[in-house]
Short mmCIF file of C-alpha atoms and ligand atoms in Angstrom, two decimals:
data_model
loop_
_atom_site.label_atom_id
_atom_site.label_comp_id
_atom_site.label_asym_id
_atom_site.label_seq_id
_atom_site.Cartn_x
_atom_site.Cartn_y
_atom_site.Cartn_z
CA MET A 419 94.30 71.68 53.15
CA ALA A 420 96.30 73.34 55.84
CA THR A 421 100.02 73.90 54.81
CA GLN A 422 102.65 73.60 57.22
CA ASP A 423 103.11 77.31 57.42
CA ASP A 424 99.35 77.43 58.37
CA THR A 425 100.02 75.55 61.57
CA LYS A 426 102.83 77.92 62.80
CA GLN A 427 102.10 81.15 64.66
CA LEU A 428 102.72 84.25 62.69
CA ARG A 429 105.60 86.21 64.31
CA LEU A 430 104.60 90.21 64.22
CA ALA A 431 106.65 93.02 65.48
CA ILE A 432 105.32 96.31 66.41
CA ILE A 433 107.88 99.05 66.55
CA GLY A 434 106.95 101.73 68.92
CA GLY A 435 104.74 101.80 72.20
CA GLY A 436 102.76 104.98 71.74
CA LEU A 437 99.05 105.02 71.44
CA ALA A 438 99.03 103.64 67.89
CA GLY A 439 101.40 100.72 68.70
CA ALA A 440 99.66 99.91 72.27
CA THR A 441 96.06 100.04 70.40
CA LEU A 442 97.33 97.55 67.84
CA MET A 443 98.94 95.30 70.48
CA ASN A 444 95.78 95.41 72.49
CA ALA A 445 93.65 94.43 69.44
CA LEU A 446 95.90 91.56 68.35
CA THR A 447 96.90 89.95 71.54
CA LYS A 448 93.90 87.70 71.75
CA TYR A 449 94.62 85.70 68.44
CA SER A 450 96.29 82.42 69.29
CA HIS A 451 97.61 82.13 65.72
CA LEU A 452 99.46 85.51 66.06
CA ASP A 453 102.86 85.86 68.07
CA VAL A 454 102.80 89.77 68.50
CA ARG A 455 105.65 91.55 70.24
CA ILE A 456 106.03 95.25 70.91
CA TYR A 457 109.55 97.15 70.98
CA GLU A 458 109.70 100.67 72.51
CA SER A 459 112.96 102.62 72.39
CA ALA A 460 112.35 104.52 75.35
CA PRO A 461 113.30 102.77 78.86
CA GLU A 462 109.52 102.56 79.49
CA PHE A 463 106.02 102.73 78.03
CA SER A 464 104.90 106.33 78.67
CA GLU A 465 103.06 109.16 77.12
CA ARG A 466 103.90 112.78 77.18
CA GLY A 467 101.42 115.52 77.54
CA ALA A 468 98.12 115.72 79.64
CA ALA A 469 94.92 115.01 77.53
CA VAL A 470 93.99 113.51 74.26
CA GLY A 471 90.29 114.14 72.98
CA LEU A 472 88.70 111.12 71.49
CA ALA A 473 86.00 111.92 69.13
CA THR A 474 82.97 109.40 68.56
CA ASN A 475 84.54 107.75 65.55
CA ALA A 476 87.56 106.90 67.81
CA GLN A 477 85.27 105.76 70.65
CA ARG A 478 83.35 103.38 68.41
CA ALA A 479 86.68 102.08 66.74
CA LEU A 480 87.81 101.15 70.35
CA GLU A 481 84.47 99.29 70.86
CA GLU A 482 84.88 97.45 67.37
CA ILE A 483 88.48 96.50 68.44
CA SER A 484 87.08 95.08 71.92
CA PRO A 485 83.87 95.81 74.05
CA GLU A 486 86.10 96.04 76.97
CA MET A 487 87.71 99.23 75.41
CA GLY A 488 84.80 101.33 76.37
CA GLU A 489 85.48 100.36 80.07
CA ALA A 490 89.18 101.04 79.59
CA LEU A 491 88.24 104.50 78.78
CA ASP A 492 86.14 104.95 81.96
CA LYS A 493 89.15 103.52 83.81
CA ALA A 494 91.33 106.06 82.26
CA GLY A 495 89.13 108.71 83.59
CA ALA A 496 87.75 109.88 80.44
CA GLY A 497 85.34 113.03 80.95
CA SER A 498 82.46 113.75 78.63
CA GLY A 499 82.64 116.98 76.66
CA PRO A 500 83.01 118.04 72.98
CA ASP A 501 85.97 117.37 70.92
CA ALA A 502 86.58 120.85 70.19
CA GLY A 503 84.42 123.71 71.07
CA THR A 504 84.61 127.52 70.40
CA ILE A 505 82.40 130.55 71.15
CA ILE A 506 81.54 130.24 67.30
CA PHE A 507 80.28 126.80 67.12
CA ASP A 508 79.46 123.79 69.32
CA LEU A 509 80.06 120.22 68.78
CA ALA A 510 78.60 119.02 71.81
CA SER A 511 75.28 118.23 70.48
CA GLU A 512 76.46 116.16 67.42
CA ASN A 513 79.63 114.80 68.65
CA GLN A 514 80.18 113.61 72.18
CA GLY A 515 83.90 113.47 72.39
CA ARG A 516 85.80 112.22 75.59
CA VAL A 517 89.11 113.64 76.91
CA VAL A 518 91.34 111.10 78.35
CA HIS A 519 94.37 111.37 80.36
CA ARG A 520 97.17 110.09 78.02
CA ALA A 521 99.29 108.13 80.35
CA ALA A 522 96.21 106.41 81.87
CA PHE A 523 94.72 105.54 78.82
CA LEU A 524 98.27 104.00 77.56
CA ASN A 525 98.41 102.13 80.85
CA GLU A 526 94.80 100.58 80.22
CA LEU A 527 95.70 99.60 76.61
CA LEU A 528 98.94 97.79 77.74
CA LYS A 529 97.37 96.04 80.98
CA PRO A 530 96.19 92.79 79.24
CA ILE A 531 99.41 92.32 77.53
CA PRO A 532 101.69 89.73 79.00
CA SER A 533 105.08 91.36 80.18
CA SER A 534 106.91 88.70 78.12
CA LYS A 535 105.85 90.44 74.87
CA MET A 536 106.67 93.83 75.67
CA PHE A 537 110.05 95.26 75.22
CA THR A 538 111.76 98.56 76.28
CA SER A 539 115.04 100.20 75.62
CA LYS A 540 114.70 98.60 72.12
CA LYS A 541 115.52 101.04 69.54
CA LEU A 542 115.15 99.53 65.90
CA THR A 543 117.98 100.97 63.65
CA LYS A 544 117.57 98.67 60.56
CA ILE A 545 115.22 96.35 58.79
CA SER A 546 116.67 93.98 56.29
CA THR A 547 115.09 90.94 54.64
CA THR A 548 116.13 87.39 53.76
CA SER A 549 114.46 88.04 50.38
CA PRO A 550 112.30 90.80 49.01
CA ASP A 551 109.16 88.85 50.27
CA GLY A 552 110.91 86.82 53.01
CA GLU A 553 111.55 86.78 56.74
CA ILE A 554 112.31 90.12 58.20
CA ILE A 555 115.50 90.92 60.32
CA LEU A 556 115.12 93.55 62.68
CA SER A 557 118.33 95.20 64.05
CA PHE A 558 118.29 97.13 67.48
CA LEU A 559 120.57 99.77 68.90
CA ASP A 560 121.68 97.22 71.45
CA GLY A 561 123.23 94.87 68.85
CA THR A 562 120.44 92.30 69.09
CA GLU A 563 118.40 91.05 66.27
CA GLU A 564 114.81 89.43 65.86
CA PHE A 565 113.33 87.51 63.02
CA VAL A 566 109.92 88.00 62.11
CA ASP A 567 107.12 87.42 59.50
CA ALA A 568 105.89 91.06 59.38
CA VAL A 569 106.61 94.50 60.87
CA ILE A 570 104.12 97.29 61.76
CA GLY A 571 105.81 100.77 62.29
CA ALA A 572 104.06 102.79 64.93
CA ASP A 573 107.17 104.53 65.71
CA GLY A 574 106.03 108.03 65.29
CA ILE A 575 106.60 111.01 63.11
CA HIS A 576 110.55 110.70 63.44
CA GLY A 577 110.49 106.86 63.19
CA THR A 578 112.75 104.31 61.20
CA VAL A 579 110.04 102.30 59.36
CA ARG A 580 108.60 104.94 57.04
CA GLU A 581 111.91 104.93 55.30
CA CYS A 582 111.79 101.18 54.70
CA VAL A 583 108.34 101.45 53.16
CA LEU A 584 109.05 104.73 51.10
CA GLY A 585 112.68 104.50 50.31
CA ALA A 586 115.55 106.70 51.16
CA GLY A 587 115.27 110.16 49.69
CA HIS A 588 111.58 109.96 48.68
CA PRO A 589 110.00 113.55 48.84
CA ALA A 590 107.09 112.35 51.17
CA LEU A 591 109.70 110.97 53.72
CA ASN A 592 110.08 113.89 55.92
CA PRO A 593 107.47 115.88 57.55
CA THR A 594 106.75 119.53 56.74
CA PHE A 595 106.11 122.44 58.79
CA ALA A 596 102.49 123.05 58.97
CA GLY A 597 102.38 126.72 59.76
CA PHE A 598 101.73 126.91 63.57
CA TRP A 599 103.37 126.73 66.62
CA ASP A 600 101.68 125.88 70.03
CA CYS A 601 102.51 126.00 73.79
CA ARG A 602 100.72 124.92 76.97
CA ALA A 603 100.55 125.14 80.60
CA LEU A 604 98.66 123.11 83.53
CA VAL A 605 97.35 125.39 86.24
CA PRO A 606 95.33 124.60 89.31
CA ILE A 607 91.59 125.28 88.58
CA ALA A 608 91.31 127.81 91.47
CA ARG A 609 93.88 129.96 89.85
CA ALA A 610 92.35 129.62 86.48
CA ARG A 611 88.83 130.73 87.76
CA GLU A 612 90.55 133.54 89.52
CA VAL A 613 92.28 134.71 86.17
CA LEU A 614 89.59 133.85 83.87
CA GLY A 615 86.26 134.19 85.89
CA ASP A 616 83.97 131.58 86.89
CA GLU A 617 81.76 131.80 83.64
CA TYR A 618 84.30 129.74 81.71
CA PHE A 619 84.07 126.77 84.10
CA LYS A 620 80.45 126.22 84.43
CA GLU A 621 80.55 123.19 82.13
CA ALA A 622 83.13 120.34 81.83
CA ARG A 623 83.99 121.31 78.21
CA GLN A 624 86.69 122.91 76.13
CA TYR A 625 86.55 126.83 75.58
CA ALA A 626 88.18 128.19 72.78
CA TRP A 627 88.66 131.69 71.17
CA SER A 628 89.76 132.49 67.66
CA GLY A 629 91.63 135.74 66.75
CA ASP A 630 93.85 137.15 64.04
CA GLY A 631 96.61 134.61 63.65
CA GLY A 632 95.97 132.80 66.84
CA PHE A 633 93.96 130.81 69.00
CA PHE A 634 93.50 130.13 72.90
CA MET A 635 91.84 126.85 74.51
CA HIS A 636 91.33 125.69 78.06
CA ASP A 637 89.81 122.70 79.27
CA VAL A 638 89.65 120.95 82.54
CA LEU A 639 91.41 117.64 83.56
CA ASP A 640 92.23 115.31 86.44
CA ASN A 641 88.55 115.26 87.68
CA GLY A 642 88.18 118.95 87.77
CA GLU A 643 91.47 119.59 89.71
CA THR A 644 93.71 121.26 86.84
CA VAL A 645 93.18 123.27 83.69
CA GLN A 646 95.20 122.95 80.59
CA CYS A 647 95.84 126.19 78.89
CA VAL A 648 96.90 126.33 75.00
CA ALA A 649 97.88 128.87 72.78
CA SER A 650 98.48 128.34 68.99
CA VAL A 651 99.92 130.83 66.75
CA MET A 652 100.23 131.17 62.99
CA THR A 653 103.87 131.72 61.42
CA SER A 654 105.17 131.10 57.93
CA SER A 655 108.36 129.37 58.61
CA TRP A 656 110.43 127.38 61.34
CA ASP A 657 113.74 126.42 61.39
CA PRO A 658 113.73 122.64 61.06
CA SER A 659 116.67 122.11 63.42
CA GLU A 660 114.88 123.73 66.30
CA TRP A 661 112.84 121.35 68.17
CA LYS A 662 111.19 123.89 70.39
CA ARG A 663 111.73 127.55 71.45
CA ASP A 664 111.71 129.33 74.73
CA LEU A 665 108.81 131.56 75.22
CA ASP A 666 108.48 134.73 77.38
CA ARG A 667 105.93 137.41 77.91
CA GLU A 668 107.10 139.72 75.26
CA MET A 669 107.05 136.87 72.46
CA LEU A 670 103.47 135.95 73.51
CA GLU A 671 102.21 139.49 73.61
CA GLU A 672 103.94 140.17 70.22
CA ALA A 673 102.00 137.02 68.89
CA PHE A 674 98.65 138.15 70.20
CA LYS A 675 99.27 141.96 69.77
CA SER A 676 96.04 142.35 67.93
CA TRP A 677 94.07 141.20 70.78
CA SER A 678 96.14 141.43 74.03
CA ASN A 679 93.99 144.21 75.29
CA GLY A 680 91.01 141.86 75.68
CA PRO A 681 90.61 139.90 79.07
CA ILE A 682 90.78 136.69 77.59
CA ALA A 683 94.23 137.27 75.70
CA SER A 684 95.78 138.77 78.75
CA GLY A 685 94.46 136.19 81.13
CA MET A 686 95.70 133.15 79.03
CA ILE A 687 98.93 134.86 78.67
CA ASN A 688 99.25 135.06 82.51
CA LEU A 689 98.19 131.44 82.87
CA LEU A 690 100.55 130.22 80.27
CA LEU A 691 103.42 132.13 81.91
CA GLU A 692 102.85 130.09 85.23
CA ASN A 693 104.54 127.32 83.33
CA LYS A 694 108.16 128.29 83.98
CA GLU A 695 109.39 126.26 81.20
CA LEU A 696 106.95 127.40 78.72
CA LYS A 697 108.20 126.49 75.04
CA ALA A 698 106.79 126.93 71.63
CA PHE A 699 106.41 123.60 69.78
CA PRO A 700 106.19 123.78 65.72
CA GLN A 701 103.59 121.62 64.24
CA TRP A 702 104.72 118.96 61.50
CA HIS A 703 102.70 116.97 59.35
CA PHE A 704 102.83 114.64 56.41
CA LYS A 705 101.27 116.83 53.83
CA GLU A 706 103.28 115.50 50.97
CA ASN A 707 101.00 112.77 49.62
CA THR A 708 102.15 109.61 50.97
CA PRO A 709 102.08 107.29 48.12
CA THR A 710 101.90 104.03 50.28
CA TYR A 711 101.75 102.97 53.81
CA THR A 712 103.16 99.54 52.94
CA LYS A 713 105.96 97.56 51.33
CA ASN A 714 105.88 93.80 51.23
CA ARG A 715 105.45 92.62 54.81
CA ILE A 716 106.05 95.90 56.22
CA CYS A 717 103.50 98.67 56.94
CA ILE A 718 103.28 101.94 59.01
CA ILE A 719 100.23 103.13 61.31
CA GLY A 720 99.62 106.18 63.67
CA ASP A 721 101.80 109.18 63.28
CA ALA A 722 104.63 107.19 61.33
CA ALA A 723 101.95 107.01 58.44
CA HIS A 724 99.98 110.28 58.61
CA ALA A 725 101.07 112.60 61.37
CA MET A 726 98.82 115.54 61.34
CA THR A 727 98.10 119.03 63.01
CA PRO A 728 96.12 118.95 66.10
CA TRP A 729 93.48 121.14 64.84
CA GLN A 730 90.88 118.43 64.29
CA GLY A 731 91.96 116.47 67.31
CA SER A 732 92.25 113.40 64.97
CA GLY A 733 95.77 112.04 65.09
CA ALA A 734 94.93 109.41 67.89
CA GLY A 735 91.66 108.64 66.58
CA GLN A 736 93.06 107.74 63.11
CA ALA A 737 95.70 105.59 64.82
CA ILE A 738 93.01 103.65 66.59
CA GLU A 739 91.08 103.25 62.99
CA ASP A 740 94.34 101.95 61.75
CA ALA A 741 94.42 99.42 64.51
CA MET A 742 90.98 98.34 64.04
CA ILE A 743 91.37 97.62 60.26
CA LEU A 744 94.59 95.70 60.90
CA GLN A 745 92.77 93.74 63.35
CA THR A 746 90.02 92.80 60.89
CA LEU A 747 92.68 91.89 58.16
CA LEU A 748 95.33 89.88 60.55
CA GLN A 749 92.78 87.78 62.32
CA GLU A 750 92.22 86.31 59.07
CA VAL A 751 95.94 85.76 57.85
CA LYS A 752 97.21 82.21 58.04
CA ASN A 753 100.55 82.20 56.69
CA PRO A 754 103.40 84.81 55.97
CA GLN A 755 102.33 84.85 52.07
CA GLN A 756 99.05 86.26 52.89
CA ILE A 757 100.54 89.46 54.99
CA GLY A 758 101.20 91.36 51.94
CA ALA A 759 97.77 91.38 50.54
CA ALA A 760 96.49 92.24 53.93
CA PHE A 761 98.64 95.18 54.19
CA GLN A 762 97.75 96.27 50.86
CA ALA A 763 93.91 96.23 51.71
CA TYR A 764 94.82 98.31 54.95
CA ASP A 765 96.56 100.79 52.77
CA ARG A 766 93.51 101.07 50.43
CA VAL A 767 91.15 101.57 53.04
CA ARG A 768 93.00 103.88 55.59
CA ARG A 769 95.23 106.06 53.23
CA PRO A 770 92.66 108.27 51.37
CA ARG A 771 90.64 108.81 54.73
CA ALA A 772 93.68 109.68 56.78
CA GLN A 773 95.19 111.74 54.06
CA ARG A 774 91.98 113.82 53.72
CA ILE A 775 92.18 114.49 57.58
CA VAL A 776 95.74 115.66 57.32
CA GLU A 777 94.47 118.28 54.84
CA SER A 778 91.35 119.15 56.51
CA SER A 779 93.15 119.60 59.86
CA GLN A 780 95.59 122.12 58.47
CA GLY A 781 92.78 124.14 56.82
CA THR A 782 90.68 124.15 59.98
CA GLY A 783 93.85 125.65 61.81
CA ARG A 784 94.07 128.44 59.22
CA ILE A 785 90.14 129.08 59.52
CA ILE A 786 90.20 128.96 63.40
CA CYS A 787 93.16 131.64 63.20
CA GLY A 788 91.05 133.86 61.18
CA ARG A 789 93.15 133.61 57.99
CA GLU A 790 90.81 132.01 55.44
CA GLU A 791 90.23 134.20 52.69
CA GLY A 792 86.69 135.46 52.51
CA VAL A 793 85.98 134.16 55.90
CA ARG A 794 88.58 136.03 58.19
CA LEU A 795 87.27 136.81 61.59
CA ASP A 796 83.45 137.23 60.36
CA VAL A 797 81.59 135.36 63.02
CA GLU A 798 78.71 134.31 60.93
CA LYS A 799 80.91 133.18 58.08
CA LEU A 800 83.10 131.13 60.52
CA ARG A 801 80.11 129.35 62.09
CA GLY A 802 79.25 128.45 58.61
CA VAL A 803 82.45 127.13 57.38
CA LEU A 804 83.58 125.25 60.68
CA GLY A 805 80.25 123.80 61.66
CA SER A 806 80.19 120.88 59.40
CA ARG A 807 84.06 120.35 59.10
CA TRP A 808 84.41 117.55 61.56
CA ARG A 809 81.41 115.56 60.12
CA PHE A 810 83.20 113.42 57.68
CA ILE A 811 85.53 112.55 60.34
CA TYR A 812 82.90 111.21 63.08
CA GLU A 813 80.31 110.18 60.71
CA ILE A 814 82.27 107.35 59.18
CA ASP A 815 80.60 103.90 58.78
CA LEU A 816 83.34 101.83 60.58
CA LYS A 817 81.60 98.43 59.97
CA LYS A 818 81.55 99.32 56.15
CA CYS A 819 85.30 100.08 56.31
CA LYS A 820 85.90 96.73 58.02
CA GLU A 821 83.79 95.21 55.10
CA GLU A 822 85.88 97.03 52.47
CA ALA A 823 89.15 95.80 53.85
CA SER A 824 88.37 92.18 54.11
CA GLY A 825 86.55 92.44 50.86
CA SER A 826 83.26 91.03 52.05
C1 FAD B 554 99.37 119.22 71.00
C2 FAD B 554 98.78 117.82 70.37
C3 FAD B 554 97.54 117.70 70.67
C4 FAD B 554 96.94 116.51 70.23
N1 FAD B 554 95.50 116.40 70.45
C5 FAD B 554 94.80 115.34 69.91
C6 FAD B 554 93.57 115.00 70.31
O1 FAD B 554 92.92 115.77 70.90
N2 FAD B 554 92.93 113.90 69.70
C7 FAD B 554 93.67 113.07 69.03
O2 FAD B 554 92.99 111.88 68.48
N3 FAD B 554 95.00 113.16 68.66
C8 FAD B 554 95.56 114.27 69.09
N4 FAD B 554 96.87 114.49 68.77
C9 FAD B 554 97.69 113.47 68.01
C10 FAD B 554 98.11 112.36 68.81
O3 FAD B 554 98.75 112.69 69.98
C11 FAD B 554 99.12 111.42 67.99
O4 FAD B 554 98.48 111.47 66.71
C12 FAD B 554 99.29 110.21 68.58
O5 FAD B 554 99.74 110.34 70.07
C13 FAD B 554 100.43 109.71 67.71
O6 FAD B 554 100.64 108.17 68.39
P1 FAD B 554 101.75 107.40 67.64
O7 FAD B 554 101.88 105.92 68.67
O8 FAD B 554 101.35 107.09 66.25
O9 FAD B 554 102.95 108.12 67.83
P2 FAD B 554 103.93 108.59 69.11
O10 FAD B 554 103.37 108.96 70.26
O11 FAD B 554 105.17 109.53 68.66
O12 FAD B 554 104.70 107.06 69.48
C14 FAD B 554 105.84 106.56 68.84
C15 FAD B 554 106.63 105.67 69.70
O13 FAD B 554 107.62 105.08 69.06
C16 FAD B 554 108.80 104.85 69.74
N5 FAD B 554 109.82 104.96 68.73
C17 FAD B 554 110.31 105.75 68.05
N6 FAD B 554 111.41 105.39 67.13
C18 FAD B 554 111.65 104.23 67.44
C19 FAD B 554 112.40 103.26 67.12
N7 FAD B 554 113.41 103.37 66.38
N8 FAD B 554 112.46 101.88 67.91
C20 FAD B 554 111.46 101.59 68.67
N9 FAD B 554 110.54 102.49 69.20
C21 FAD B 554 110.65 103.90 68.51
C22 FAD B 554 108.69 106.24 70.43
O14 FAD B 554 109.64 106.42 71.44
C23 FAD B 554 107.31 106.46 70.77
O15 FAD B 554 107.02 105.96 72.18
C24 FAD B 554 97.50 115.74 69.36
C25 FAD B 554 99.02 115.89 69.09
C26 FAD B 554 99.64 117.07 69.64
C27 FAD B 554 101.09 117.31 69.31
#
């Protein structure tokens, strides 16, 4: 028999309008028993950075969420090409990744959402409850409050909701430095061809070079107009108060001194320095085992749950898998009392996999930078250890994950 609670819409708040929050919003918006709203602290929904690679698991998860999502990728200008590729190994034949423009993809995700459900300049400052498993009160910086049945924190690596789930002072609360920094520049393709040579632009794909303690990569964006150049460097420490560091030629040449005589390193350094604002960004991740992604009617997804290094290009893909599992579970939830169990099921299915990728991604960075004991820069050994490292990520049976989550 339906209870009074079963006939009311469930009020869900998504905190954070990055790729994780926007994908979940898109996934849940069609269910009439759910009243979902998304709150973003910035004045507008926007994505920084040029491109994001979506491996086949991420593409399939999008299609599981909605068949229209494949179209959304096309509309967002996704190009084909491997998720990652180096002169050492080639994922193209196994894993047809697609590279998509971040802002365009976010725009496509949010297009079907009614504006009455989307809120900007809403920075969440506090979550309180009327009772441990009761209605939730969200307090925002602008002094307003909202009352909801459940909260999903998609508020990124420095968000607020993680602390509500883990508790203040928890050892896994803060991200740790992963041992790498990276920098990037966008240059016109004609300039990149001139500097690197035409041979590295014959295919629309990512090209990458490994070396001692560092890595270079470039890929072609914007329908062939622009080239994104990336350098990553290993380093043992980083001052946590420093968000980014100015870079100049001397620092780049010092970082790549063991290979700066080669044409690739000197060419890539020249291209990177075309960015007059070139900065080194440290890579942070939630390496400390996060003991849970949920507490009562609160849960965390995306980087708020499992921020990871970019070495296996999987952070956004994992956020999409989070959204797919929550969609599976929340479409069946009929009253607030069932939410806690749904979030527990989400945690059970998603946390081991995401945590494994956090670990694997950092290890992949170490290998690619030639610092793995017993492998170093031996090309054959690199091929051997790297070749299969992505397989567990993209060979996942997503339908089985959904079944596991829903207990069927
Ligand atoms: C260099 C680099 C390359 C990458 N490449 C890839 C790749 O190729 N493939 C891939 O799958 N992944 C990649 N990733 C990872 C991917 O970009 C992230 O995992 C993903 O964008 C995280 O999305 P998110 O929505 O969880 O977090 P975020 O993008 O951080 O979004 C969080 C949102 O919450 C908002 N917010 C924060 N606090 C509050 C608050 N208190 N109240 C309200 N709103 C708040 C923020 O303003 C923000 O909009 C890469 C990451 C980096 C750094």
